[in-house]
PDB file of C-alpha atoms in Angstrom:
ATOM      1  CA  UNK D  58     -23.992   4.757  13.677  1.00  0.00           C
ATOM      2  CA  UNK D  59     -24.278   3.470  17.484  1.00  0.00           C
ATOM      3  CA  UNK D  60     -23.129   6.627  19.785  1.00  0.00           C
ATOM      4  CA  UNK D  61     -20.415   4.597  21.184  1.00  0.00           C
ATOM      5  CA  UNK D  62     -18.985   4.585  17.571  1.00  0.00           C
ATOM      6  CA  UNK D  63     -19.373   8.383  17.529  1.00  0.00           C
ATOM      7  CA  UNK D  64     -17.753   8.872  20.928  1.00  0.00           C
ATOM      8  CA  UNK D  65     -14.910   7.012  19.402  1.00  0.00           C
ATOM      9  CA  UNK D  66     -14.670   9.160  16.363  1.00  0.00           C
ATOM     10  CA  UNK D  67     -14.936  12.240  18.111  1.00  0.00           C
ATOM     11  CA  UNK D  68     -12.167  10.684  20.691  1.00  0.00           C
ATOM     12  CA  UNK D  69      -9.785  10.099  17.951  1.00  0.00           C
ATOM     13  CA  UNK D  70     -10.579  13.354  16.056  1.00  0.00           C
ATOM     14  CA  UNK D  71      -9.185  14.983  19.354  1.00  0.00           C
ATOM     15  CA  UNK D  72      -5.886  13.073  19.571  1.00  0.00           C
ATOM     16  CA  UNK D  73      -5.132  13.712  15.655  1.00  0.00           C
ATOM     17  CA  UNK D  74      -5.350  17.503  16.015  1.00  0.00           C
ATOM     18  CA  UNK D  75      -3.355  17.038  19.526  1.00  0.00           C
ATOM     19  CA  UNK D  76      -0.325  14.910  17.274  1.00  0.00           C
ATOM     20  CA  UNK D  77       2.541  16.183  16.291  1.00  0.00           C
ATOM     21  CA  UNK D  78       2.961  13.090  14.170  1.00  0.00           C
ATOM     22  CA  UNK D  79       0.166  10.521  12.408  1.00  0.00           C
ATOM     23  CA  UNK D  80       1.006   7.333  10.935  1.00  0.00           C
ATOM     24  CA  UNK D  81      -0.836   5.387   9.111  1.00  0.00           C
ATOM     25  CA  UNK D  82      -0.622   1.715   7.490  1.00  0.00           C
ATOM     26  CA  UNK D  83      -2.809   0.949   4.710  1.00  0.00           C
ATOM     27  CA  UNK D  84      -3.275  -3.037   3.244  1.00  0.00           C
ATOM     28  CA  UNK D  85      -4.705  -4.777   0.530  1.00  0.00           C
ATOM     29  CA  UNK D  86      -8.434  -3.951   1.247  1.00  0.00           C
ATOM     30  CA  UNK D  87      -7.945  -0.142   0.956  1.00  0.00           C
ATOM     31  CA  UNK D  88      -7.358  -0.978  -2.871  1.00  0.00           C
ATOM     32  CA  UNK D  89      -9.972  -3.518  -2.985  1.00  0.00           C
ATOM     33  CA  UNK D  90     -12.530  -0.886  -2.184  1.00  0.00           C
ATOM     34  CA  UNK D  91     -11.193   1.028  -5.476  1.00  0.00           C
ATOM     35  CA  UNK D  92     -11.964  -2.478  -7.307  1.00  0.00           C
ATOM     36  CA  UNK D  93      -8.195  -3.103  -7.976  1.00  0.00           C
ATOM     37  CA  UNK D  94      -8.104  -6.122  -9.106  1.00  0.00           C
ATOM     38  CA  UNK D  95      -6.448  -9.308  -7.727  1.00  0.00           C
ATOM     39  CA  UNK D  96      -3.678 -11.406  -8.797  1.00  0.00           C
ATOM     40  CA  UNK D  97      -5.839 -13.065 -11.035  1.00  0.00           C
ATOM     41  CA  UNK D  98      -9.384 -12.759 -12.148  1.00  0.00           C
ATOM     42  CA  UNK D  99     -11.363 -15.647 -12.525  1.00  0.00           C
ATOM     43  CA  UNK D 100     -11.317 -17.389 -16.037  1.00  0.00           C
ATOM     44  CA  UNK D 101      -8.817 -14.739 -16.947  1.00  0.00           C
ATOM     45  CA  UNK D 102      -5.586 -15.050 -18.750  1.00  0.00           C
ATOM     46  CA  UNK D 103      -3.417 -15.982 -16.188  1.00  0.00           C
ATOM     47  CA  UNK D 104      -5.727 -17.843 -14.304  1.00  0.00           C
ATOM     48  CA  UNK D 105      -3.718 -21.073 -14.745  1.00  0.00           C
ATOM     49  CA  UNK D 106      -0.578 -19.537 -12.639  1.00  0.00           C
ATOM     50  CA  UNK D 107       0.044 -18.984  -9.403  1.00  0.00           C
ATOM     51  CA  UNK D 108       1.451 -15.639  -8.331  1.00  0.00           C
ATOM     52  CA  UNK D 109       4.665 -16.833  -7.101  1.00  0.00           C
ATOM     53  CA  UNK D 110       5.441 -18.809 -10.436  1.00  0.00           C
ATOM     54  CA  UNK D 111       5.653 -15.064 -11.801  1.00  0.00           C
ATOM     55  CA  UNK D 112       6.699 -12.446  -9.403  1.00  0.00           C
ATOM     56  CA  UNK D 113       9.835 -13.689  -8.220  1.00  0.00           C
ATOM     57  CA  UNK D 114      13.702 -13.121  -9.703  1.00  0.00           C
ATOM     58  CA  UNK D 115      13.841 -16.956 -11.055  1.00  0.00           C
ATOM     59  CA  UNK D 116      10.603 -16.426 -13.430  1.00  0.00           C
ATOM     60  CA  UNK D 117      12.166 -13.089 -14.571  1.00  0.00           C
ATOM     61  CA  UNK D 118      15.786 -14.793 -15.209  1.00  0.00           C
ATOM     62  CA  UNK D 119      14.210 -17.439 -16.618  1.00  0.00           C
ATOM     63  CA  UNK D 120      11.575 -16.058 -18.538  1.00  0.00           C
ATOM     64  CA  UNK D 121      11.473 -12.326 -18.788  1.00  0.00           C
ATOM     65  CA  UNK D 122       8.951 -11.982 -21.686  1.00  0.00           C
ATOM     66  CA  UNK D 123       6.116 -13.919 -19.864  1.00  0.00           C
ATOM     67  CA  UNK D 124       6.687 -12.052 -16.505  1.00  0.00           C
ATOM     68  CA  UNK D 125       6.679  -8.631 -18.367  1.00  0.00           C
ATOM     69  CA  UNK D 126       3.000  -9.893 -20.253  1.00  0.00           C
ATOM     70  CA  UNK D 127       1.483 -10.815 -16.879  1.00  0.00           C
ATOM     71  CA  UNK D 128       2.618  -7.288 -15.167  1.00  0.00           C
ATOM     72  CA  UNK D 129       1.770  -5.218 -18.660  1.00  0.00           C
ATOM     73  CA  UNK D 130      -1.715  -7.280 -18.107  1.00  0.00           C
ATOM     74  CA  UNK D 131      -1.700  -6.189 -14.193  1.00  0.00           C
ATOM     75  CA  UNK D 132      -0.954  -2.087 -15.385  1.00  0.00           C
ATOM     76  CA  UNK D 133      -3.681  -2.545 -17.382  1.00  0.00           C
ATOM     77  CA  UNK D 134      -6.241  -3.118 -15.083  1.00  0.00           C
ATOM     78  CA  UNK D 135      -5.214  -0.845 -12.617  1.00  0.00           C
ATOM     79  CA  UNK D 136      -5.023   2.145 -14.986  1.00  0.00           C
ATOM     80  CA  UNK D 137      -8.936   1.579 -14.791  1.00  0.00           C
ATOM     81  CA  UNK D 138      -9.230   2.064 -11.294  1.00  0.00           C
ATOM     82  CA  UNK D 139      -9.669   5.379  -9.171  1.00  0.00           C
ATOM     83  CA  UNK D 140      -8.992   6.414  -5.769  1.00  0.00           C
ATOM     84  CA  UNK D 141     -11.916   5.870  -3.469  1.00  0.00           C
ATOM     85  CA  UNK D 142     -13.288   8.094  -0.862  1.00  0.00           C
ATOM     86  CA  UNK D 143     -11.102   6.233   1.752  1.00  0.00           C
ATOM     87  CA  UNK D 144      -8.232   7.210  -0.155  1.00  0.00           C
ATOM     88  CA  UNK D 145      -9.214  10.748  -0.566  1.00  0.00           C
ATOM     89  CA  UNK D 146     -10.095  11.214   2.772  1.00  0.00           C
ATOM     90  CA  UNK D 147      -6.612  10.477   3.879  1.00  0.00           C
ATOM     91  CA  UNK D 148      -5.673  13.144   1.815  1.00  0.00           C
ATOM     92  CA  UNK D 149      -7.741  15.761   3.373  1.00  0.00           C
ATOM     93  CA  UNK D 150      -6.263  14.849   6.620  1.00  0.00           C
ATOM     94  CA  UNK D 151      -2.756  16.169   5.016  1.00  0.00           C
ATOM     95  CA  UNK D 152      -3.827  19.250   4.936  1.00  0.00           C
ATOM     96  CA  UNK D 153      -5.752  19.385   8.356  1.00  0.00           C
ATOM     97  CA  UNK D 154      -3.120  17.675  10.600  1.00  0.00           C
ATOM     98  CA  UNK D 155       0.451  19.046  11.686  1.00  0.00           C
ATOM     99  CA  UNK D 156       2.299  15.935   9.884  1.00  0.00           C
ATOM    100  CA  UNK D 157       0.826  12.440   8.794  1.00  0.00           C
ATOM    101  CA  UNK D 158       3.095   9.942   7.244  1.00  0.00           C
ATOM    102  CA  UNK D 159       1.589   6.699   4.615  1.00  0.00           C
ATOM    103  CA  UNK D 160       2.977   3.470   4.704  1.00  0.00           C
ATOM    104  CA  UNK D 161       1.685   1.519   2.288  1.00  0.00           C
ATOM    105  CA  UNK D 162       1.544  -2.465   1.080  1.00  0.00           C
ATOM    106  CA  UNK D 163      -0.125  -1.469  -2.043  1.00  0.00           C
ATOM    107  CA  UNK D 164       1.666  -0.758  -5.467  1.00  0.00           C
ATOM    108  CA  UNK D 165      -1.027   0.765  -7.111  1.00  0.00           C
ATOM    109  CA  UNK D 166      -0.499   4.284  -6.863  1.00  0.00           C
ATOM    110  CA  UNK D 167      -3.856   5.526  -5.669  1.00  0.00           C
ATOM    111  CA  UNK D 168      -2.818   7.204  -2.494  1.00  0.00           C
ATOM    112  CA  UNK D 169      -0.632   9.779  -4.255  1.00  0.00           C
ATOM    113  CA  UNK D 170      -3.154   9.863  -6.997  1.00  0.00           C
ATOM    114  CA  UNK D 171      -5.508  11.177  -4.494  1.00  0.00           C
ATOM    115  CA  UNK D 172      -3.034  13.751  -3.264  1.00  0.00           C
ATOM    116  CA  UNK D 173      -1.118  12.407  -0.180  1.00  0.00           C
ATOM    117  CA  UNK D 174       2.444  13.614  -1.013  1.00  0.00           C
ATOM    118  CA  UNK D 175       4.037  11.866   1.925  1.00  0.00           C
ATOM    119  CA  UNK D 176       3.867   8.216   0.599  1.00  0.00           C
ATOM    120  CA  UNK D 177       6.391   5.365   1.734  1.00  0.00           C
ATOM    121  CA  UNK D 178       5.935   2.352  -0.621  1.00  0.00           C
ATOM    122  CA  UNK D 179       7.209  -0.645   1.058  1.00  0.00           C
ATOM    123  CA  UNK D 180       6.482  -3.253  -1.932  1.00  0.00           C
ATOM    124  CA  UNK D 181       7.264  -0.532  -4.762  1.00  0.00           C
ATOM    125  CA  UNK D 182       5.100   0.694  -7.221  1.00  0.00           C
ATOM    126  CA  UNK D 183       3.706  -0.825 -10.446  1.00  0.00           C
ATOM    127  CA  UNK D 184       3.775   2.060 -12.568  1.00  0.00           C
ATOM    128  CA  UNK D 185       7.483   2.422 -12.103  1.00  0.00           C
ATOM    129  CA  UNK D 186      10.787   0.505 -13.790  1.00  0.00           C
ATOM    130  CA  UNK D 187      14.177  -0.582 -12.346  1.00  0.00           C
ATOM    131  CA  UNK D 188      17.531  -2.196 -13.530  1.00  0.00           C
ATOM    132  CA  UNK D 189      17.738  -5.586 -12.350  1.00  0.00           C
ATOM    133  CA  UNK D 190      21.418  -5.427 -12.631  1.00  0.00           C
ATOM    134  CA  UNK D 191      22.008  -1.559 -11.144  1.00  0.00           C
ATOM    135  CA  UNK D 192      18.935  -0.623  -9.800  1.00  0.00           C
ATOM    136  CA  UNK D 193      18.623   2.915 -12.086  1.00  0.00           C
ATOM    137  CA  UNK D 194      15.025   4.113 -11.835  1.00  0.00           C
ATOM    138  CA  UNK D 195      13.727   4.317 -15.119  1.00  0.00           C
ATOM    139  CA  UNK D 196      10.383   5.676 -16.212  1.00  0.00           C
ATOM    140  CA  UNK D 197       9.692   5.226 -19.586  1.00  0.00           C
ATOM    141  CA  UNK D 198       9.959   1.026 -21.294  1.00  0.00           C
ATOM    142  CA  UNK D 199       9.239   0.325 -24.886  1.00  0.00           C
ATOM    143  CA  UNK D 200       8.954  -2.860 -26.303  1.00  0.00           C
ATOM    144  CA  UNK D 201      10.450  -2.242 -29.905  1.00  0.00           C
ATOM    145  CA  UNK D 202       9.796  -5.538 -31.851  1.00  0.00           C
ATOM    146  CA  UNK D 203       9.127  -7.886 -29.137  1.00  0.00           C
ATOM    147  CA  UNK D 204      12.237  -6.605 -28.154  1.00  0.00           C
ATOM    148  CA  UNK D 205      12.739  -6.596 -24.012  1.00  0.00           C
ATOM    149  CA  UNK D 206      13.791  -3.411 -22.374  1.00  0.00           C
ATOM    150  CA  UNK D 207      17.367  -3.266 -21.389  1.00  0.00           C
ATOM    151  CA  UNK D 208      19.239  -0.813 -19.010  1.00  0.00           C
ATOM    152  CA  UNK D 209      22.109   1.655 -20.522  1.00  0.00           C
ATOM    153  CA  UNK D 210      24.106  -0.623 -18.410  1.00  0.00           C
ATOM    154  CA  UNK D 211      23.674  -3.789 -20.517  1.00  0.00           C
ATOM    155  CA  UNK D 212      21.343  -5.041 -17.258  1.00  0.00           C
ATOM    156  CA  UNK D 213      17.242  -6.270 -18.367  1.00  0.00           C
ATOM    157  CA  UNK D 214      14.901  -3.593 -16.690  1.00  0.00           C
ATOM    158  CA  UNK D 215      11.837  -5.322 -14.664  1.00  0.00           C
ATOM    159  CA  UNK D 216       8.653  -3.012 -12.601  1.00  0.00           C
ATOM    160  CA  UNK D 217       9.669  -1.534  -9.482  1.00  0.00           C
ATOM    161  CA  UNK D 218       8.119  -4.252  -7.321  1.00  0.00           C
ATOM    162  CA  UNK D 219       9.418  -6.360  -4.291  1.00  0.00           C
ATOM    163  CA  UNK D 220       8.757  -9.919  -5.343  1.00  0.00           C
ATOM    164  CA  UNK D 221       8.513 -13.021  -3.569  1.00  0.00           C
ATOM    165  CA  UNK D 222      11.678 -13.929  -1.350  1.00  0.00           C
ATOM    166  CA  UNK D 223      13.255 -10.600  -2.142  1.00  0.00           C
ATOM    167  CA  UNK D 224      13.561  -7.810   1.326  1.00  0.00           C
ATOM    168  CA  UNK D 225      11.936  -4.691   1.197  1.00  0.00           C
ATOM    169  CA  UNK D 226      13.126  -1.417   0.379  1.00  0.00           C
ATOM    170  CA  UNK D 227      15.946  -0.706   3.474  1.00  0.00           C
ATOM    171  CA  UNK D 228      15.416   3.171   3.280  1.00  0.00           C
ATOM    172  CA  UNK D 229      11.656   2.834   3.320  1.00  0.00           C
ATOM    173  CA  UNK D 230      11.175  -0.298   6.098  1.00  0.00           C
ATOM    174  CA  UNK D 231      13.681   1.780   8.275  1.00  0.00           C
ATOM    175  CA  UNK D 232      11.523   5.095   7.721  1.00  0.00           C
ATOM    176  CA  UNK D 233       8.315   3.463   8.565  1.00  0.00           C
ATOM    177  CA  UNK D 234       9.915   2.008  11.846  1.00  0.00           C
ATOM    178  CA  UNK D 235      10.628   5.283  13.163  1.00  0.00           C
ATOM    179  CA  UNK D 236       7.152   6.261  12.549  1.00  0.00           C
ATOM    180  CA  UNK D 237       5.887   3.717  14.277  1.00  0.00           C
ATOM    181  CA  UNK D 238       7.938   4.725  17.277  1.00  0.00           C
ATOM    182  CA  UNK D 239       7.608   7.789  17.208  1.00  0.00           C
ATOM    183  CA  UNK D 240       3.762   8.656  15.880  1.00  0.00           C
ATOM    184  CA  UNK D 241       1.307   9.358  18.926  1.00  0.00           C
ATOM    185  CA  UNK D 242      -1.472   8.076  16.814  1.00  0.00           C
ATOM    186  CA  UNK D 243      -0.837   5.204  14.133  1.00  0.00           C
ATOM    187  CA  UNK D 244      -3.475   4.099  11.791  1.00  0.00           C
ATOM    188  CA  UNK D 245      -3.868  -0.012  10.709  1.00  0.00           C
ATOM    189  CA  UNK D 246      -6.177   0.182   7.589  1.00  0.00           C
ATOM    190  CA  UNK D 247      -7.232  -2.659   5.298  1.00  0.00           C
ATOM    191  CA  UNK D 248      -4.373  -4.883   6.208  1.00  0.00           C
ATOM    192  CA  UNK D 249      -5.043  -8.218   8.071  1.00  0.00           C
ATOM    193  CA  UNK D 250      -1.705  -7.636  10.100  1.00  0.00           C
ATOM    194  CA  UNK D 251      -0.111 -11.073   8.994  1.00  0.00           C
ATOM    195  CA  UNK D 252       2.547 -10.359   6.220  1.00  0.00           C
ATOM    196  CA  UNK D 253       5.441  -9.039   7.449  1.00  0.00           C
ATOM    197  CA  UNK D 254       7.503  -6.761   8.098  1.00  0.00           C
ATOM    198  CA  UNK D 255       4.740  -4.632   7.919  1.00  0.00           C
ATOM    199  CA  UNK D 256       2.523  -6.249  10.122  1.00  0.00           C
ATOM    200  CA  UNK D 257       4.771  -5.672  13.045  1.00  0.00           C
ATOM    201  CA  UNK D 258       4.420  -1.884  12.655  1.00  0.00           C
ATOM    202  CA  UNK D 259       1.173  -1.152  14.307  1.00  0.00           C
ATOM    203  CA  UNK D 260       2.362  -3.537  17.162  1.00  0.00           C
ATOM    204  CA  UNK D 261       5.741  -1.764  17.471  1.00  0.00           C
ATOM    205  CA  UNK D 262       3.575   1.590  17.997  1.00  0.00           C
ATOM    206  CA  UNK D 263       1.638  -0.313  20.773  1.00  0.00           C
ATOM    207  CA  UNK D 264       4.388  -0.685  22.745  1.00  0.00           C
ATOM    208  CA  UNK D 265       6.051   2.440  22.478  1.00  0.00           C
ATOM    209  CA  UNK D 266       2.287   3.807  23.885  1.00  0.00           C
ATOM    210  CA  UNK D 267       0.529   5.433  20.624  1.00  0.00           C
ATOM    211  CA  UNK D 268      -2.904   5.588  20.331  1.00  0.00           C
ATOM    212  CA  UNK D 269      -3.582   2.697  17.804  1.00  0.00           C
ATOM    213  CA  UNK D 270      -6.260   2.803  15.563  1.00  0.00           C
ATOM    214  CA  UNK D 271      -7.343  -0.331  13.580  1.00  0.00           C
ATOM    215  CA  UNK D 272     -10.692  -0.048  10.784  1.00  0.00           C
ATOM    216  CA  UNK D 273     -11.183  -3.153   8.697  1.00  0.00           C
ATOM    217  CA  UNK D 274     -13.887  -5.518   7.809  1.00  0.00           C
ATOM    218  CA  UNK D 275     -12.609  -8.237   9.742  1.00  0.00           C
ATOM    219  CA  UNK D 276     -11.103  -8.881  13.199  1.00  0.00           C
ATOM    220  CA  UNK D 277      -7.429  -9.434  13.042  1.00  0.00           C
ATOM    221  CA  UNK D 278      -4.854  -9.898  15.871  1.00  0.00           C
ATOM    222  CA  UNK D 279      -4.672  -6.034  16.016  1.00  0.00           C
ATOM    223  CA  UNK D 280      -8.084  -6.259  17.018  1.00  0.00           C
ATOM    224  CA  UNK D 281      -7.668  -6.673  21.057  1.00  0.00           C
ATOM    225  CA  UNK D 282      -5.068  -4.522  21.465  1.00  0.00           C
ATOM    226  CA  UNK D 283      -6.121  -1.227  19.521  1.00  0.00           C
ATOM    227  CA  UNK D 284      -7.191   1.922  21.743  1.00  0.00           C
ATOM    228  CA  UNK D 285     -10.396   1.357  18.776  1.00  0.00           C
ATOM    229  CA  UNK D 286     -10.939  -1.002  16.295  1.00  0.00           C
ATOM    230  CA  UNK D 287     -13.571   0.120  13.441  1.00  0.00           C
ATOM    231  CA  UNK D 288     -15.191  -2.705  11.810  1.00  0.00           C
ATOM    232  CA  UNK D 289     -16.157  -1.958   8.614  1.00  0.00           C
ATOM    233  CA  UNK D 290     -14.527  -0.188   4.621  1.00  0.00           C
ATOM    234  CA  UNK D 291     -12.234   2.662   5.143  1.00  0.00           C
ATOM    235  CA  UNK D 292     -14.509   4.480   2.480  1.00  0.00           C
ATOM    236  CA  UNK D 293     -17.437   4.396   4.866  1.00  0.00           C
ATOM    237  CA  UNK D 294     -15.519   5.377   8.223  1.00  0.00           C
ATOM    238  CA  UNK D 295     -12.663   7.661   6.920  1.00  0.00           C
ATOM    239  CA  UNK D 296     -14.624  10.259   5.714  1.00  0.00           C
ATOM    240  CA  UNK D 297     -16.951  10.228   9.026  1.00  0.00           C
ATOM    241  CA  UNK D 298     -13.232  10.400  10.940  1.00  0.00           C
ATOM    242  CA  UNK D 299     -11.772  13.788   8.506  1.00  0.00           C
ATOM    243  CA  UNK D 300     -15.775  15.535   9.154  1.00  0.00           C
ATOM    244  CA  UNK D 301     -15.087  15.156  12.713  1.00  0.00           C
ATOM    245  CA  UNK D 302     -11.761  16.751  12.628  1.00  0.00           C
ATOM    246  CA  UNK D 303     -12.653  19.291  10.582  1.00  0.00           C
ATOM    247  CA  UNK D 304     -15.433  20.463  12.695  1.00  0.00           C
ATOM    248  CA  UNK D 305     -13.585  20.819  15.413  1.00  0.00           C
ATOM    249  CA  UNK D 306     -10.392  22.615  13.858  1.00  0.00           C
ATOM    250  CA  UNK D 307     -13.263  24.786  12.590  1.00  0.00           C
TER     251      UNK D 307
END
């Protein structure tokens, strides 16, 4: 690591013991370290649709059964996966910081598997249920003779997720705003800053004068306008980030 990179870890180590407040927005390649998989997998099952054919309200209405295969296919795969150290290293910083708030894109789980406890899902989560019709959380879905899983309501229950051309969550979009205004340090991780809503967070805690943090493979349009921008996997550069803070909390 060049010592300018270590300057800038020891820099930012500073300012996250100094904040009262730490958010943090975590994308697609956080997961992708973890080897979650994709939409599809090449040659694989459903190889020959195209994710909006399947995660939207008309494919459910329309065809529940399929939609239902494709996302008991998707749970599958991703009960195979783990949290990586990325994952885990946000954790640690839980218990080292005063407060540090999650907002994640993913709906895989992994960040509270790994033990953050102050999660905000803004595309749901795919190990939960829902009504369609009321909206009841429900955990547990059989599948009795082929048989779909219906609500106590008389409404068909579908996974937890925000699908194509649906909004997000109101509760949790309006949560994560106000930690992007009000966080003195905000974290952009994994995310390439183009879907939004959530892309606009980082930006919003720009301009209200955080310290904005971006680490990622790739450039994005975050890149010019973070206080640092980390190029390279969270699982490499988080950990080096929590060692630093821990040394100097002692």
């Amino acid at each position: 690591m060049s010592e300018q990179s270590i300057a800038a870890i020891e820099t930012l180590a500073k300012k996250l013991l100094e904040a009262k407040l730490v958010g943090v927005l975590t994308g697609a390649g956080v997961s992708k370290e973890s080897g979650v998989p994709t939409f599809r997998e090449e040659d694989g099952l459903w190889n020959k649709f195209r994710p909006e054919e399947l995660a939207n309200v008309d494919a459910f209405i329309s065809n529940p059964k399929r939609v239902w295969e494709w996302y008991n296919w998707r749970r599958d795969l991703m009960s195979k996966v783990n949290p990586n150290p990325g994952h885990y290293a946000l954790a640690e910083l839980e218990s080292l910081l005063t407060e540090i708030v999650i907002i994640t894109q993913n709906i895989d789980n992994l960040h509270i598997d790994a033990g953050n406890t102050n999660v905000v899902e803004l595309h749901g989560n795919i190990q939960r249920n829902k009504c369609h019709s009321c909206g009841k959380q429900v955990k547990e879905v059989s599948f009795e003779q082929d048989e779909l899983p219906m609500c106590d309501c008389g409404g068909m229950i579908r996974p937890d997720i925000v699908w194509f051309g649906e909004m997000l969550p109101q509760k949790e979009i309006e949560y994560a705003w106000d930690v992007a205004q009000k966080a003195e340090v905000f974290l952009s991780i994994g995310t390439s800053t183009v879907v939004y809503p959530a892309a606009a967070l980082p930006f919003e805690a720009v301009q209200v004068g955080a310290y904005v943090v971006e680490i990622n493979p790739e450039q994005t349009l975050l890149t010019p306008v973070a206080d640092i921008a980390f190029q390279g996997p969270s699982g490499v550069i988080l950990p080096q980030i929590v060692e630093a803070v821990r040394c100097l909390k002692g």
